[in-house]
C-alpha atoms as a printed R data frame, in Angstrom:
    type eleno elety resid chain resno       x      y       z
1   ATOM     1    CA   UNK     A     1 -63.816 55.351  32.751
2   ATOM     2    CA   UNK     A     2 -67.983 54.384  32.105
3   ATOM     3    CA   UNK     A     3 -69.897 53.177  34.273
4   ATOM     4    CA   UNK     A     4 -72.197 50.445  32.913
5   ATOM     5    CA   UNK     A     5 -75.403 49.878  34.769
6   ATOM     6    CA   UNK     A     6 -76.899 46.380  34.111
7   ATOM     7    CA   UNK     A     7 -80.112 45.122  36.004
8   ATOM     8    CA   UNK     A     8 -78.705 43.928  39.723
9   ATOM     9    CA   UNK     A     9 -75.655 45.758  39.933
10  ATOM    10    CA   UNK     A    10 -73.055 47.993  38.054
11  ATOM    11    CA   UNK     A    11 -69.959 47.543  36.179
12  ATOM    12    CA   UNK     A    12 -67.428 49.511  35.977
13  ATOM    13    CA   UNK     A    13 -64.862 49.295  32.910
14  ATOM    14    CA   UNK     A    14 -62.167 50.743  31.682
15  ATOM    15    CA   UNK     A    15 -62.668 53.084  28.357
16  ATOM    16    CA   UNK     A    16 -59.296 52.291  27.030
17  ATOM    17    CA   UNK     A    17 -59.574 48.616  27.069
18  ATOM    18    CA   UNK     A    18 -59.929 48.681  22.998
19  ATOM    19    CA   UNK     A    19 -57.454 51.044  22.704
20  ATOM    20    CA   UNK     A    20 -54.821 48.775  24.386
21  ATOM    21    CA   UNK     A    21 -55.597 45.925  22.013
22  ATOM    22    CA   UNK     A    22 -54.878 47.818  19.295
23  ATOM    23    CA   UNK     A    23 -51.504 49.355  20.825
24  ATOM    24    CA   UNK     A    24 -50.205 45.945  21.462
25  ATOM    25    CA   UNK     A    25 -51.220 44.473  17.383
26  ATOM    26    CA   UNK     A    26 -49.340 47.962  16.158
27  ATOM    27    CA   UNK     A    27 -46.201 46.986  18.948
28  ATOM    28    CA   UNK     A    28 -46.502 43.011  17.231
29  ATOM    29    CA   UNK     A    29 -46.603 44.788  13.795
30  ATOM    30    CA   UNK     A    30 -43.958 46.763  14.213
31  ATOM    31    CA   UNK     A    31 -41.532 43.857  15.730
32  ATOM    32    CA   UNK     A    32 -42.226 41.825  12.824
33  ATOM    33    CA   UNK     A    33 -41.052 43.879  10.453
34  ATOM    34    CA   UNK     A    34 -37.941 44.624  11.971
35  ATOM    35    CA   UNK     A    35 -37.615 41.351  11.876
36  ATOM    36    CA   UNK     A    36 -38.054 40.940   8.308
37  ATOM    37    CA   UNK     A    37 -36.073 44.203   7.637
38  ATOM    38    CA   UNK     A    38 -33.110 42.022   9.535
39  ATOM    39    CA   UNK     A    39 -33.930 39.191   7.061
40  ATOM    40    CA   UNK     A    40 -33.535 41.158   4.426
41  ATOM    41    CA   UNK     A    41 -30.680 42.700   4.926
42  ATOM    42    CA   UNK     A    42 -28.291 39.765   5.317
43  ATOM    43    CA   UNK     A    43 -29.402 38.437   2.426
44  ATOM    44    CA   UNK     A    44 -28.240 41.807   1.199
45  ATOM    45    CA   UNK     A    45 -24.601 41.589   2.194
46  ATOM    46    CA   UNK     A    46 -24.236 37.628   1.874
47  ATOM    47    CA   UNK     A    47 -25.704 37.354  -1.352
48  ATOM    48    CA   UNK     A    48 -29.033 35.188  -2.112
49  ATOM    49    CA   UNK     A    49 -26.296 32.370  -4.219
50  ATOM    50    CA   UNK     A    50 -23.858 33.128  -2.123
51  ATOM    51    CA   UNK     A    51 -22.243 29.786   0.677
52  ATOM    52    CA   UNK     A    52 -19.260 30.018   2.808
53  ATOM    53    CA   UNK     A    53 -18.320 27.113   5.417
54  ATOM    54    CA   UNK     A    54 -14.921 26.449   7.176
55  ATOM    55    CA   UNK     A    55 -14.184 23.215   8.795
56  ATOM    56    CA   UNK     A    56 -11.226 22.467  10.904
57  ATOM    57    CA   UNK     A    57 -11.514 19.377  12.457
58  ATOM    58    CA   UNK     A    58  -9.521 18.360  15.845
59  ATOM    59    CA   UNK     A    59  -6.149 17.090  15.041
60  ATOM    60    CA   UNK     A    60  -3.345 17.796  12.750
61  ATOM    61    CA   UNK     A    61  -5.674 18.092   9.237
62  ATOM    62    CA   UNK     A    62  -7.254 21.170   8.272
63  ATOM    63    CA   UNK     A    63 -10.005 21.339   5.798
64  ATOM    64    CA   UNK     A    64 -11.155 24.557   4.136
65  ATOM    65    CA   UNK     A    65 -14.002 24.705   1.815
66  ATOM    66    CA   UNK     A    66 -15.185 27.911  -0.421
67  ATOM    67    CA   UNK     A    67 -18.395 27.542  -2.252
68  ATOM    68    CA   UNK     A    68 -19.991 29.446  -4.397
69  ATOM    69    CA   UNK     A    69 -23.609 29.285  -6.726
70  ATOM    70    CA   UNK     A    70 -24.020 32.591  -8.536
71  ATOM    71    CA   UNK     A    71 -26.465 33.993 -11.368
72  ATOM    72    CA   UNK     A    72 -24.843 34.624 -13.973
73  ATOM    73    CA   UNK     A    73 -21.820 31.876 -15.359
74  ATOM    74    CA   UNK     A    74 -18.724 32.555 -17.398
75  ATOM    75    CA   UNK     A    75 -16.492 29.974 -18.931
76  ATOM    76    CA   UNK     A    76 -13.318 29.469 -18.579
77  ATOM    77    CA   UNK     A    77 -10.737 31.985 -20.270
78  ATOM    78    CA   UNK     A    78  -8.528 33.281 -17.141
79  ATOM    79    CA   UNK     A    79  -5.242 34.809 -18.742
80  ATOM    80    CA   UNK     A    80  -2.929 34.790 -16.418
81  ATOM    81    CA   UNK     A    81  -3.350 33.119 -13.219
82  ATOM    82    CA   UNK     A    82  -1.177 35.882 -11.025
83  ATOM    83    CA   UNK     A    83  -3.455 38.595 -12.139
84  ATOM    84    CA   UNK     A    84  -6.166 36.791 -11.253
85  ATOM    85    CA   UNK     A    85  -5.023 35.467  -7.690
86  ATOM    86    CA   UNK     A    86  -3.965 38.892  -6.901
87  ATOM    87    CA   UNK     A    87  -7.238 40.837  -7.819
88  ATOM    88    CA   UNK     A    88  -9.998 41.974  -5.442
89  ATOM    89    CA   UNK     A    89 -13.248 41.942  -5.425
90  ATOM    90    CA   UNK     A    90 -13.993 43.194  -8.609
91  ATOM    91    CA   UNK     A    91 -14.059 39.655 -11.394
92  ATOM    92    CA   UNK     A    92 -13.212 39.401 -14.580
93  ATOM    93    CA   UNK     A    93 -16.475 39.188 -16.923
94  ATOM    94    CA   UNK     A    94 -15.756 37.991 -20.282
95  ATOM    95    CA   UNK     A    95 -14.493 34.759 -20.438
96  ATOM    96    CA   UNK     A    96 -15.303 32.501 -23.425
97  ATOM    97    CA   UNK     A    97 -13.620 29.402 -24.427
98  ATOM    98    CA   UNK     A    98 -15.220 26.520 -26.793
99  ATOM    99    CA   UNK     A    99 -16.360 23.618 -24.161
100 ATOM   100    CA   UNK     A   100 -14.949 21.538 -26.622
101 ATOM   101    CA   UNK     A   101 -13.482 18.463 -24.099
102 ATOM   102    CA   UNK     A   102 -14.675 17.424 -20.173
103 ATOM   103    CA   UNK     A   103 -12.304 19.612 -18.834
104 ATOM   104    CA   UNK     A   104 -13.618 22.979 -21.012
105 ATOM   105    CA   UNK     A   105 -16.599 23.435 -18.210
106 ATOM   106    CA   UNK     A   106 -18.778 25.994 -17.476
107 ATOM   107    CA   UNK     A   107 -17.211 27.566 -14.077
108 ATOM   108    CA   UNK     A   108 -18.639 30.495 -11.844
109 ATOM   109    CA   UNK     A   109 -16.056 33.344 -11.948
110 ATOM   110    CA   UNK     A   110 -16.251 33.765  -8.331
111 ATOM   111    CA   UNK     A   111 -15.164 30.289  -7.260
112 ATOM   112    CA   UNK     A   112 -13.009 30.217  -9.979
113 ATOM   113    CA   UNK     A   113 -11.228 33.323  -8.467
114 ATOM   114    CA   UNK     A   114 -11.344 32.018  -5.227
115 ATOM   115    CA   UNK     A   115  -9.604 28.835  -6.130
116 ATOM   116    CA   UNK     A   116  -6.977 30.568  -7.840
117 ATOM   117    CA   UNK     A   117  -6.139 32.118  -5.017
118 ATOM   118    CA   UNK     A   118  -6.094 29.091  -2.532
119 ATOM   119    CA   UNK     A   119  -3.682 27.528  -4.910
120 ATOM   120    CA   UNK     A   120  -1.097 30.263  -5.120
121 ATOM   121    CA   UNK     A   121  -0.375 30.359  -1.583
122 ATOM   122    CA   UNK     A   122   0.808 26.854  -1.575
123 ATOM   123    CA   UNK     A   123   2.871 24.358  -4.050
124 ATOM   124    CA   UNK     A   124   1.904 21.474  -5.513
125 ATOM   125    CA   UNK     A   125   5.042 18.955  -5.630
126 ATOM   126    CA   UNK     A   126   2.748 15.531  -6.836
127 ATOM   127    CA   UNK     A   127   4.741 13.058  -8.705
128 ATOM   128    CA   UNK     A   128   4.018 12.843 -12.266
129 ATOM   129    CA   UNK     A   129   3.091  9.568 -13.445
130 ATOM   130    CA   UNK     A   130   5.603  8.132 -16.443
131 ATOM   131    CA   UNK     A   131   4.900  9.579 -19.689
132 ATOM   132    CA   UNK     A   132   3.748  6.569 -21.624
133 ATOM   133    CA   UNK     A   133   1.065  5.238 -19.026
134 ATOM   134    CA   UNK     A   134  -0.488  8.761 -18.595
135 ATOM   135    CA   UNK     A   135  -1.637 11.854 -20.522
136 ATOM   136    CA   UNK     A   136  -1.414 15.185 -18.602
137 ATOM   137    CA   UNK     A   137  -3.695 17.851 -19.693
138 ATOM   138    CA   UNK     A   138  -3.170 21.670 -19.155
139 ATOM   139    CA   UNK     A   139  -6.625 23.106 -17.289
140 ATOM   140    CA   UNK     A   140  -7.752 26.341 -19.035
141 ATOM   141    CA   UNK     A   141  -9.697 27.526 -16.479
142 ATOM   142    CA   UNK     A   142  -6.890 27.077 -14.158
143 ATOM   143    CA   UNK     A   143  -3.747 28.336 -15.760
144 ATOM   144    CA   UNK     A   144  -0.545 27.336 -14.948
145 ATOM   145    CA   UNK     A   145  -1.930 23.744 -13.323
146 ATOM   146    CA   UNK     A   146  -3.160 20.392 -15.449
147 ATOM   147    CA   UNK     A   147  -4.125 16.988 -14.577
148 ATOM   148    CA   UNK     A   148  -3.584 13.355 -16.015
149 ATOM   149    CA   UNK     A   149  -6.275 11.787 -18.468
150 ATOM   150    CA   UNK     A   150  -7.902  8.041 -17.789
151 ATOM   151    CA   UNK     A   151  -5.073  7.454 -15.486
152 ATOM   152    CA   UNK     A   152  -6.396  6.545 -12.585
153 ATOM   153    CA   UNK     A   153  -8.902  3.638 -13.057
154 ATOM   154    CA   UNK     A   154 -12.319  4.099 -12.436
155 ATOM   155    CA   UNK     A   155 -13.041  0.705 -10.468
156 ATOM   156    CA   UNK     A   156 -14.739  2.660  -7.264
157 ATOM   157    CA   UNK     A   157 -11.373  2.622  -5.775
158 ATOM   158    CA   UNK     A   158  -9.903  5.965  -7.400
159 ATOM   159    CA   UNK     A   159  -9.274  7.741  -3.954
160 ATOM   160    CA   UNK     A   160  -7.563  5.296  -2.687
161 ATOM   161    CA   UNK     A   161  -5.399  4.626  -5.893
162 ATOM   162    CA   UNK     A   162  -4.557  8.453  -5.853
163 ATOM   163    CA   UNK     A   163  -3.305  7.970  -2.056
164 ATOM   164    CA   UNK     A   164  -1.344  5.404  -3.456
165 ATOM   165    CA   UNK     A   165   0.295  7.106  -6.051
166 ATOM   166    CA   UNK     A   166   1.298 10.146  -3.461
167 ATOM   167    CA   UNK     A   167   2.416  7.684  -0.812
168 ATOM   168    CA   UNK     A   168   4.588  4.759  -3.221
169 ATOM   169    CA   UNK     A   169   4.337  6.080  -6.550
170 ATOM   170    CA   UNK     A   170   1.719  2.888  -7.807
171 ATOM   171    CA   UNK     A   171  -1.763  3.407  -7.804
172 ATOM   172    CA   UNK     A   172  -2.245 -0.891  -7.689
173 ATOM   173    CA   UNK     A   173  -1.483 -0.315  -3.857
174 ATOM   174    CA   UNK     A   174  -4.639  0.683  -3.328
175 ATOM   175    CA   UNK     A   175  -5.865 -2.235  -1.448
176 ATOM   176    CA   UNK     A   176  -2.893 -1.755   1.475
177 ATOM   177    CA   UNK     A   177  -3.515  2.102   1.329
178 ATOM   178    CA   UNK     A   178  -7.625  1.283   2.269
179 ATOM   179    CA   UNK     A   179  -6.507 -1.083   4.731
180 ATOM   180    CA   UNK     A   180  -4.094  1.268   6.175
181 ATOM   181    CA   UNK     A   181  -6.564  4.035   6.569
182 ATOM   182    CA   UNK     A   182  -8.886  1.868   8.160
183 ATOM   183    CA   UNK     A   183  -5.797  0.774  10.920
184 ATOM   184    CA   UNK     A   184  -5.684  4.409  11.343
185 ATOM   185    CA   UNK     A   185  -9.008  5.290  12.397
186 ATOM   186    CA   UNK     A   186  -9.369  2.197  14.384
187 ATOM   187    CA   UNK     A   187  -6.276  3.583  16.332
188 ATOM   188    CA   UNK     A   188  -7.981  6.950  16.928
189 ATOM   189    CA   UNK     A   189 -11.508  6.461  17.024
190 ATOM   190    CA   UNK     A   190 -12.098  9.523  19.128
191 ATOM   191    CA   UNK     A   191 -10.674 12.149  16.108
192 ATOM   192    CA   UNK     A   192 -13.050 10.670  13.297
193 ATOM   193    CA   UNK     A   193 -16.216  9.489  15.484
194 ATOM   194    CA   UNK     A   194 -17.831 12.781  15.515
195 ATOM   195    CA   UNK     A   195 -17.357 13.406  12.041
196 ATOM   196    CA   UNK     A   196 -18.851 10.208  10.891
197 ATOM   197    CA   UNK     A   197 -23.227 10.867   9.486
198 ATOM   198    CA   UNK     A   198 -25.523  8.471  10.299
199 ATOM   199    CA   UNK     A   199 -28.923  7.396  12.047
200 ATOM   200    CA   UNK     A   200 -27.457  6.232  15.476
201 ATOM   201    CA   UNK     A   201 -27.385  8.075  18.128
202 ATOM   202    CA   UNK     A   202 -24.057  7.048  19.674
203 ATOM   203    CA   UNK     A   203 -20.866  8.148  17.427
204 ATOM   204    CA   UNK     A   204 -18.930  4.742  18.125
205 ATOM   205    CA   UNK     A   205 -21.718  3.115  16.239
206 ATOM   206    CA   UNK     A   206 -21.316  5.229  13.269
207 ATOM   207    CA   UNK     A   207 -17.871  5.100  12.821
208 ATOM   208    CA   UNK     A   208 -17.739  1.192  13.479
209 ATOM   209    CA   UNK     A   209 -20.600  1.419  10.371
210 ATOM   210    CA   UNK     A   210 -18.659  3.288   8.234
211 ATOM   211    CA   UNK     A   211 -15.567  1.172   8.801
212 ATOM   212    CA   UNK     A   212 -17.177 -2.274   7.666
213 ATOM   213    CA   UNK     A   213 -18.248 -0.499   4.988
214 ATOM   214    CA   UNK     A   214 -15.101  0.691   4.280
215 ATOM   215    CA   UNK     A   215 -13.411 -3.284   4.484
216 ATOM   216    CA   UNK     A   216 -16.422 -4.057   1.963
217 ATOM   217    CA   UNK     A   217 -15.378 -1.395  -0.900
218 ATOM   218    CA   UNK     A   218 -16.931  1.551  -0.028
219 ATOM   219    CA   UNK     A   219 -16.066  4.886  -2.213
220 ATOM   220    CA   UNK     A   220 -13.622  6.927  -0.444
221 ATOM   221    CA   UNK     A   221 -14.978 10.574   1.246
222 ATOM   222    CA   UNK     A   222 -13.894 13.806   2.638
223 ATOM   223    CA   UNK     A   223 -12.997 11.573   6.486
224 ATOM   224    CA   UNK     A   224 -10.585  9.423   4.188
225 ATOM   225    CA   UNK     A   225  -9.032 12.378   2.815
226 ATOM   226    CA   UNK     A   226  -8.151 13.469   6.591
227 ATOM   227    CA   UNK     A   227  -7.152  9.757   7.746
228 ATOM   228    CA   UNK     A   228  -4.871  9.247   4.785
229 ATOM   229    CA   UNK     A   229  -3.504 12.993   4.855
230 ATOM   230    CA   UNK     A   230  -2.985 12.260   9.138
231 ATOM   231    CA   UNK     A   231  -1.076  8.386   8.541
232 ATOM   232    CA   UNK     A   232   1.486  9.261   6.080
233 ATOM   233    CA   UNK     A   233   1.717 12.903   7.072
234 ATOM   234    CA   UNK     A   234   0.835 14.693   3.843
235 ATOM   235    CA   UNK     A   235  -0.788 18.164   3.127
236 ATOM   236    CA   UNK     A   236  -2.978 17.234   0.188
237 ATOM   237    CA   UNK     A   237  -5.080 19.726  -1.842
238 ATOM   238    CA   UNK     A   238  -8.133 18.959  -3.480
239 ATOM   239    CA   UNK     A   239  -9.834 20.621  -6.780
240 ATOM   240    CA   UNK     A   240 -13.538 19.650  -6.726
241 ATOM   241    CA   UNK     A   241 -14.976 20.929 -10.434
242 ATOM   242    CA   UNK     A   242 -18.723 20.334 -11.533
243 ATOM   243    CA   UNK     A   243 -20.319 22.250 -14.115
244 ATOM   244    CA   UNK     A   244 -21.550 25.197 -11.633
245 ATOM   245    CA   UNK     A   245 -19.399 25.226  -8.636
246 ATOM   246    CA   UNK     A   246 -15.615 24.801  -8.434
247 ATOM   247    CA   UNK     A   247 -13.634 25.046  -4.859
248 ATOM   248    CA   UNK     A   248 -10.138 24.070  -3.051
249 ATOM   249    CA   UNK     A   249 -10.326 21.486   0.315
250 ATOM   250    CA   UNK     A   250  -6.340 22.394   1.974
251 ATOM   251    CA   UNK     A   251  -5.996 18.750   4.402
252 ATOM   252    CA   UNK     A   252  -2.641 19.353   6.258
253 ATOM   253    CA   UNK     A   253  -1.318 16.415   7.447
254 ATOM   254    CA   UNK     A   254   2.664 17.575   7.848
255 ATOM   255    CA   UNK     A   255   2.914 21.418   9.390
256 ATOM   256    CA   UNK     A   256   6.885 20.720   8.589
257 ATOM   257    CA   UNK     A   257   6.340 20.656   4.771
258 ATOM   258    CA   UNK     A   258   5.051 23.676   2.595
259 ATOM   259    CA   UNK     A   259   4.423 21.278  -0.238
260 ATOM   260    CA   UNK     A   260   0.993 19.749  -1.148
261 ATOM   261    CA   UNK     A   261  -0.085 16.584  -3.132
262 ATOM   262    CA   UNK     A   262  -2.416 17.258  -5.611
263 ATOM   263    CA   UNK     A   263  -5.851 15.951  -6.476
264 ATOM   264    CA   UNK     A   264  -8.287 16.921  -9.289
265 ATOM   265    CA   UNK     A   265 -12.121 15.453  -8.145
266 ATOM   266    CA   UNK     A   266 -14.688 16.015 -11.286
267 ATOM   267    CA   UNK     A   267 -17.558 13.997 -12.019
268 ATOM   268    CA   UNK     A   268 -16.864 11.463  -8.831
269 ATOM   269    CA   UNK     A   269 -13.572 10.201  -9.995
270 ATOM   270    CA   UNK     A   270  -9.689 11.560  -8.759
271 ATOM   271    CA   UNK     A   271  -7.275 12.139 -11.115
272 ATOM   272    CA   UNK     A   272  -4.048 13.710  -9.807
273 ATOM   273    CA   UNK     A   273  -3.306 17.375 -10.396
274 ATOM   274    CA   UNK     A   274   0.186 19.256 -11.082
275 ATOM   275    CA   UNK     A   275   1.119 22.915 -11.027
276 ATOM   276    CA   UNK     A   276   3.545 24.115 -13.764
């Protein structure tokens, strides 16, 4: 230690007081970039485009939800859909097809995969519609499954009139299908309350929110899909395509049944989907 004379007395003060400042910064220093080094490294293994959630709600319903953003987009072009549902990690890189129609989009290969293999561990049994009031169209970038045309009207009711079709065959039923979804969440508030978004803090005022605006028209959502799937105990699948993400929702409704209804979601509008 020094000793530090100053006029009326003396001080005396440690030498390595300067020292220990600088120990601590280099300790600080070093925890931060461990820190980052973390950071960094799942990024590494998740990927930087790279989202994966799983929801399963409380009940009979299941919902499962793969999502995927990457880079680099192929089209569609998968061969054979057994190949592809049976392949690991490694994806199939060129695939070209002419966008030529809505359905021709540009899909990541990843979620493409991924959906493919959803869909082959389950069956898709949906009703076709008759011939002359619909036109079914093959999916290239889902072989061996297609979905109808302009069939189901675009009137902000299209979730409910593919409910309807699954449930009694006529997609006009629409109306008693809403109004029957409603009578089912009304009758178990507690297994939809907490799933319900919204400003209030209290969940019974969200749900009673989302139910007038249900009764006023409102577009059906993801908590329909489980209502409708729960009341007439269905397992429904859903396709949800845009032009950089495509993924499979699985809502079980019956664990008795191994078949699934089928629904094709693009561009905010349901059209019903069939597997060959």
């Amino acid at each position: 230690m020094t000793v530090r004379k100053a006029q009326h007395h003396v001080e005396i003060c440690p030498a390595n007081d300067f020292r220990y400042v600088i120990f601590l910064k280099m300790v600080y220093l070093a925890c931060f970039m461990m820190l980052l080094f973390l950071i960094a490294s799942m990024i590494g293994m998740e990927g930087r485009y790279s989202i994966k959630t799983r929801w399963t709600p409380t009940g009979n319903a299941e919902h499962s939800e793969n999502f995927y953003k990457v880079d680099n987009i192929a089209q569609a072009g998968i061969d054979k859909s057994q190949e592809v549902a049976s392949s690991s990690d490694s994806y199939p890189t060129d695939l070209t097809s002419s966008p030529s129609t809505s359905h021709e989009l540009r899909v990541p290969t990843p979620s493409n995969v991924k959906t493919l293999r959803t869909l082959a561990n389950i069956r898709i049994i949906t009703h076709e519609p008759p011939p002359a009031s619909a036109t079914i169209k093959p999916l290239k970038y889902l072989p061996g499954y297609s979905t109808t045309e302009h069939y189901i009207k675009k009137d902000g009711n299209c979730l409910f009139r593919t409910f309807a079709h699954f449930k009694y065959e006529d997609q006009e039923k629409h109306i008693q299908v809403r109004q029957e979804m409603i009578q089912y969440i009304e009758a178990n508030p507690f297994e939809f309350q907490d799933f319900v978004e919204g400003e209030d803090p209290e969940p019974e005022i969200r749900l009673k929110k989302y139910l007038y605006k249900m009764k006023n028209g409102a577009w059906g959502d993801e908590l329909s899909i489980k209502a409708l799937s729960e009341a007439y105990e269905l397992n429904v699948v859903v396709v949800s395509v845009s032009d950089r993400s495509m993924y499979a929702q699985l809502h079980v409704g019956n664990k008795g049944t191994t078949g699934f209804r089928g629904a094709y979601l693009q561009n905010d509008h349901y059209e019903l989907l069939f597997q060959a």
